[in-house]
C-alpha positions in Angstrom: 26.7 -60.9 35.9 27.9 -57.6 34.8 31.1 -59.0 34.5 29.8 -61.2 32.1 27.8 -58.1 29.8 31.6 -56.3 30.2 33.1 -59.1 28.5 30.7 -59.4 26.0 30.7 -56.4 25.1 34.4 -56.1 25.0 34.5 -59.8 21.9 31.9 -57.6 20.7 33.7 -54.9 19.9 36.6 -56.0 19.3 34.9 -57.9 17.1 33.8 -54.8 14.8 36.6 -54.0 14.8 38.2 -56.5 13.9 35.5 -56.8 10.8 36.5 -52.8 10.2 40.3 -52.9 9.7 40.2 -56.6 7.3 37.1 -55.1 5.3 38.3 -55.2 0.9 38.5 -52.6 -1.0 35.4 -53.6 -2.9 33.6 -53.1 0.4 34.7 -49.8 1.1 34.6 -48.6 -2.6 30.7 -49.8 -2.7 29.8 -48.1 1.2 31.9 -44.6 -0.5 29.1 -45.0 -3.6 26.5 -45.5 -1.8 23.3 -43.8 -3.1 24.6 -44.4 -6.8 22.9 -46.7 -9.0 25.5 -47.3 -11.8 27.2 -49.1 -9.3 26.7 -52.2 -9.4 28.9 -54.9 -6.8 28.8 -59.1 -8.1 30.3 -61.6 -5.4 31.3 -64.8 -6.5 32.7 -67.6 -3.2 34.4 -69.9 -2.4 31.5 -72.7 -3.4 31.5 -70.3 -7.1 34.7 -70.8 -7.4 35.2 -74.4 -7.4 31.8 -74.6 -9.6 34.8 -72.2 -12.1 37.3 -74.6 -12.3 35.5 -77.6 -12.3 33.3 -77.0 -15.6 36.7 -75.3 -17.1 38.8 -76.4 -19.8 41.8 -77.1 -18.1 44.4 -78.0 -21.7 43.3 -74.7 -22.7 44.1 -72.3 -20.4 45.2 -73.9 -17.4 46.9 -71.4 -15.8 43.5 -69.7 -15.5 42.1 -73.9 -13.6 46.2 -72.8 -11.4 45.2 -69.2 -10.7 40.9 -69.9 -9.5 41.7 -72.3 -7.3 44.2 -70.0 -5.4 40.9 -67.4 -5.0 38.9 -67.0 -1.7 36.6 -64.5 -3.0 36.4 -62.4 -5.9 34.0 -59.3 -6.4 33.6 -57.5 -9.4 32.1 -54.1 -9.4 30.8 -51.8 -12.4 29.5 -48.9 -13.7 27.2 -47.9 -16.5 29.2 -44.1 -16.7 31.7 -41.4 -15.0 33.6 -43.8 -15.7 36.6 -41.6 -16.2 35.0 -39.9 -12.6 33.9 -43.6 -10.5 38.1 -44.1 -11.7 39.6 -41.7 -9.8 37.2 -41.9 -7.1 38.3 -45.3 -6.7 41.8 -44.2 -6.8 42.1 -41.5 -4.9 40.3 -43.8 -2.1 43.3 -46.6 -2.4 45.5 -43.8 -2.1 44.1 -42.9 1.4 45.0 -46.3 2.6 48.4 -46.0 1.7 50.5 -48.5 4.0 47.7 -51.0 3.4 47.1 -50.4 -0.4 50.1 -50.5 -3.1 50.1 -49.3 -6.7 51.2 -51.9 -8.7 51.6 -51.6 -12.1 49.8 -49.5 -14.9 47.8 -50.3 -18.6 47.1 -48.1 -21.4 45.9 -49.1 -25.5 43.8 -47.6 -27.1 40.5 -48.3 -26.2 41.6 -48.5 -21.9 43.2 -48.0 -19.3 44.0 -49.2 -15.7 46.1 -50.5 -13.4 46.6 -53.1 -10.4 46.9 -52.2 -5.8 47.7 -55.1 -3.8 47.9 -55.4 -0.8 50.1 -57.6 0.9 50.7 -59.0 4.9 53.7 -58.4 6.4 56.0 -61.8 5.1 54.9 -60.1 1.4 52.4 -61.8 0.4 49.9 -60.3 -0.8 46.2 -61.6 -0.5 44.4 -58.6 -2.2 44.8 -57.6 -5.9 42.8 -55.3 -7.3 42.4 -54.1 -10.6 41.1 -50.6 -12.1 39.5 -50.9 -15.4 38.3 -47.8 -17.4 37.1 -48.2 -21.3 36.9 -45.4 -22.4 34.9 -46.3 -25.5 32.5 -48.1 -24.1 32.1 -45.0 -20.8 32.4 -47.8 -18.6 34.6 -49.2 -15.7 35.1 -52.9 -14.2 36.8 -53.0 -10.7 37.2 -56.9 -9.8 38.8 -56.9 -7.0 40.5 -60.7 -5.3 41.5 -62.2 -2.1 43.4 -65.6 -1.6 47.2 -66.7 -2.8 47.3 -64.3 -5.5 50.6 -64.5 -6.3 53.2 -62.9 -8.8 53.3 -65.0 -12.0 48.8 -64.6 -12.5 49.0 -60.6 -11.9 51.4 -60.9 -15.3 48.9 -63.6 -16.8 46.3 -60.4 -15.9 48.3 -58.2 -17.1 49.4 -58.9 -20.3 46.5 -60.3 -21.2 44.2 -58.0 -20.7 46.8 -54.4 -22.4 46.8 -57.4 -25.5 43.0 -57.4 -25.6 40.9 -55.4 -28.9 
């Protein structure tokens, strides 16, 4: 009986430790912002991704539909106040884990700025993309945290589309 209890305790501990190690950036950021009512998070899971793929106009934006199919989840965090403070807090958190999150590229235009970070597996495959976007006119921060099979073409198209928007 003691062995069974010990075994179950070890399994639960190992599961908790593993779950904490693989938490995505959005989870870490929301933990850091506990109690801040200006910060909201929405999670879009696999079933909703499937619905987005089905209802998307395949002829107009085929790359969007292909990109959505590669994603596992999307988490969107928004802050409607003090965008610069929240942006800096997010960047500090990303810099806190340099072995986990790698700075990828930045963009800037007249009304907004942002940056991309990625998390890669040991084989070089990107499995998480974090985009920080601050709208300086509206004082709005948006963090998009995508998990799944994220390739270079996907990040390039995202970066080009964001920097071109007015």
